Structures are given as structure tokens and as C-alpha cells.
Amino acid sequence: MQPAAPEPYSASAKAVWPTSAIPGRPGAHLRGDETEDANADHAERSHGVEDEAPPSGPESIPDTEPTEGAGLLDELRALLARFVIFPSEQALDAVTLWVAATHLQPAWQHAPRLAVVGPAKRCGKSRLLDVLTETVHAPMLTINTTPAAIFRSITEENPPTLLVDEADTIFGTPKQAEKNEEMRGLLNAGHQRGRYVTRVVGNDHTPHQFATFAMAALAGIGDLPDTVMDRSVVIRMRRRAEGESVKPFRSRRDTPALHELRDRIAAWTRPLLDEAANLEPEMPVEDRAADTWEPLVIVADLAGGAWPRLARSACAQMVAAEVAAEEDHPSGARILADIRRVFVAQREVDSLSTEELLHHLRQDVESPWVEWGRSGLTARDLGAMLREYGIKSGNVRMADGTQRKGYMRNKFLDAWRRYCPTVHPVDTQPVPSGNAQPAGPSEG
């Protein structure tokens, strides 16, 4: 069925788009009929139409025929925006899709977390959790709830949606994080279906497996533990600016409308359970990010309309933002990214002595390495960080013929590709240089 008002995304003829996603044909609803496209392209060429490069990226995906779900998602999006100021349109789209995805939890292989974080108080985190409580499937608030009580409340057939407010009081300090390690383990394990915790029950202490799979929303000041953030759709809230206003949320007045919409979303998704479970959509991201965002993209594809495009656009942009944030975080790949910048600034020399590398790292006054520890980043600190990535120092020969401890550029290539690919993409082979050469076997 043709969209009502298709837009000219390329010079070729319009593609035919199905009403909704098709089980067993991943991404079929996002691709036009190849034969028809080929015939149309041939016809245009015969009339002298010049070739144009086809659009690329999520923004180029044409709208599909909207289903009932598209209207429900539009309503939910408007209600969320009524009570909460979101940091971006993409964040609002993501939360809308996440809420709808909670009603299809038995279909998912992965249960995405929703990390609602902000730099300070009064950024709207708790308000968003209030609205989520009234719209998600089977909300379970975890205030003062033990991990044992939580996993005993989770069933495989109909898992609840966990809602954790003030998560910074659970993971904020190393002492708090150590005390709540079992909670973090529960949240990590529950991201993937089939991960259980084993506990003894009854007077005879019989071992029993408890399910952990359940979607969860966590709100707090500052970032959550890396293992939780890595499994989350991250919403970075901010305080309202002057002129921004939202409607106050009043449970007695506003809850009935939210519940009514929640029930209609549940009624729409219920017959789609098997279809959702069989879909494998084409994703704009890979690996764990794809696992986390897949339920949201599937919901968008089932809804149709503009939602397949909006979902993939939000996914691509928000994941890219988190990758950039991770590269800036000292505990992540920041050290690799900064070393990459040093080698680029030094014209891709084959190697640098440890002393010279540390000197260049400390030159950036905005980096964490100037004030790292008591006297800045040391050779020992650098070695400990890089060992996590399988990189060790060795003997290198300098341009003046002397030997020093240092790092070969080619030892970083694999780590750069894996952990900071957006920072000066690297070639397979290093650029030849005469500044330094390896001298004997490397350490370790």
C-alpha cells in the first residue's frame, strides 16, 4: 500500500512499502521491491533523468502505512511531553517506544534498561518516573526493596517493569556500590533472557533458580555503573530553562487518562506478541547497543507511519552521543583516544618513549591527566590502564640512537579500532617514521 503523501527521497520511482513489519523477512518493510525499483530506474534513465546518489542513514527511510499503534504512540508522546521537558526530540521518541516495549516483554531476547540521569537535582528525573509508573506494564517500584524480594517477584511469563528512583543512593559511592553489588548483578543479569540467580529455599535449603529478566528504568544524579549504562537507553535530563514550562502532574487528575492510554497500548500489543518475537530488524548500530535498542525499533516497525524512521534516528544519534561520552570518561576509552590524538599530532611516528607520551598527555589542560593522582599521570598509572587493553611498553630506539622504554604505535591499532573508532580512523599499517624504532623484544 502506498503512503498517502510520499516524499521524493530519490530520483527513482516510488517504492511499495508494506503496512507493517514482516516476520521472517528482516528489514523487508524498509526496502522497496527491488524488481520494481530496477524497472523504474531503467525507465527514468531512458528519459534522460540524471543519476542521483540515493539518500543514506535513518533519516532517509520513507514513512510506512500507519497502523493503530502509530496513533497510540503519538498520543503517548504528547502526554509525556505535557509533563516532562526532555533533552531532545530523540529522547522523547526513545522513552515513548520504551514504554510501549514494556507491554511486549515476553517477546524480547533483551530487556533494555532506561537510564534517566542528570547532573543535579530538579532535572525532571523523578517526574518522568512518576509518569512511567502509570504507563508501563506492571510497574514495580523498588523503594527499600531487597534484591531477594525483587527476583522473587519476577516471572518468566509476565515479568514486571522495575522502577528505581534515586539510584545514586545505591551506586553513588564505592561503599554504597559494594553494599548493593547484588542489586547491580540483578540488573545486569536481567538484561538478557535465560540468566538466573540460584538461591536455597525452605527448611531443607533446596537450591532454586529465580528468573531475572525484566525491563527496568533507573533514575539518579550522575552516571550509573558502567555495566548498567552499557545496557541502557540513556536519557540525560537537564534542568528547565527560563521560559520552559510543563503541566504539573497530579495523580488524582492525570492518572485516569494515563491508565486509559496504557490499557489501549496493551490491547494493541497483545496480539502482536508472536510477530514481535520473530522480527529481526535492520539496526543502525551493532553489538550490545543493537541488542538494547532492538525492542524499541521493533515496536516502531509494528506501529508504522513515521515511527520506523524516528526510532532509527534516535538510536543512531543517542548511541553516538554515548560513545563520545565514553571516550571522554577516564575510566572508559579516554586514555586510548588521547594517545591516538598524540600520535596524530606527532605525524604518526612509529613509537614514542613513555616520558614523551606522558608529556604530551599532560599538555592538554582540559584532560584528566594533568591532575591524575597526586602529581599527574605517571608511567605506572599509564601502564596499568593500557594493560587492560593488552598493550604493554617495551624498548624502543630513539632517533639519536638511544634506547628507552616506550610504546609502539602498531600495538594500539586494534584497540583504537575497537574502542575509539571515531577519533582519527586508523589504517591497517602504521605510517613509516624515523623518530623511533623498536629495540629488542617488548616487555611481557
Coordinates of N, CA, C and O in Angstrom, one line a residue, residues 1 22 59 64 86 159 162 174 176-177 185-186 201 242 251-252 270 301 317 333 370 396 400 402:
M1 N 0.9 -1.2 0.0 CA 0.0 0.0 0.0 C 0.9 1.2 0.0 O 1.9 1.3 0.7
I22 N 7.4 -7.6 8.6 CA 7.1 -9.0 8.1 C 7.9 -10.0 8.8 O 9.1 -10.0 8.6
E59 N 17.5 8.9 8.5 CA 16.6 9.9 8.1 C 16.0 9.7 6.7 O 15.0 10.4 6.3
T64 N 6.0 4.6 6.5 CA 5.2 3.4 6.0 C 3.7 3.7 6.3 O 3.4 4.8 6.9
F86 N 12.1 17.1 27.9 CA 13.1 16.2 27.5 C 14.3 16.9 26.9 O 14.1 18.0 26.4
P159 N 6.9 -10.8 33.2 CA 7.7 -10.0 34.1 C 7.2 -8.6 34.4 O 6.6 -8.0 33.5
L162 N 10.6 -2.9 36.4 CA 11.2 -2.4 37.6 C 11.4 -0.9 37.4 O 11.9 -0.4 36.4
P174 N 31.7 4.2 46.2 CA 32.3 2.8 46.2 C 31.7 2.0 47.4 O 31.4 0.8 47.2
Q176 N 28.7 2.4 48.8 CA 27.3 2.1 48.5 C 27.3 1.0 47.4 O 26.5 0.1 47.5
A177 N 28.1 1.1 46.4 CA 28.1 0.2 45.3 C 28.5 -1.2 45.8 O 27.9 -2.2 45.4
G185 N 24.2 -6.8 40.1 CA 24.2 -8.1 39.5 C 22.9 -8.5 38.9 O 22.8 -9.1 37.8
L186 N 21.8 -8.2 39.7 CA 20.5 -8.5 39.2 C 20.1 -7.7 38.0 O 19.5 -8.2 37.0
V201 N 16.1 -22.4 49.2 CA 14.8 -22.1 49.8 C 14.3 -23.2 50.7 O 14.7 -24.4 50.5
E242 N 14.7 29.1 31.6 CA 13.7 30.1 31.7 C 12.8 30.1 30.5 O 13.3 30.1 29.4
S251 N -1.8 13.1 40.5 CA -2.2 11.7 40.4 C -3.7 11.6 40.2 O -4.2 10.9 39.3
R252 N -4.4 12.2 41.1 CA -5.9 12.1 41.1 C -6.5 12.6 39.7 O -7.4 12.0 39.2
R270 N -0.9 -6.9 22.5 CA -1.2 -8.2 22.9 C -1.2 -9.2 21.7 O -0.6 -10.3 21.8
D301 N 8.5 -0.4 14.1 CA 8.1 -1.1 12.8 C 6.7 -1.6 12.8 O 6.0 -1.6 11.8
Q317 N 21.6 8.5 16.8 CA 22.1 9.7 17.4 C 22.5 9.6 18.9 O 23.5 10.0 19.4
A333 N 37.4 4.6 27.5 CA 38.5 4.6 26.5 C 39.1 6.0 26.3 O 39.8 6.2 25.3
V370 N 46.4 15.8 33.8 CA 47.3 16.8 34.5 C 47.2 16.6 36.0 O 48.2 16.7 36.7
V396 N 62.3 0.9 22.9 CA 62.3 1.5 21.6 C 63.5 2.3 21.4 O 64.1 2.8 22.3
D400 N 68.1 9.5 18.1 CA 69.5 9.8 18.4 C 70.3 8.5 18.7 O 71.5 8.5 19.1
T402 N 69.6 6.2 21.1 CA 69.5 5.7 22.4 C 68.2 4.8 22.5 O 67.4 4.9 21.7

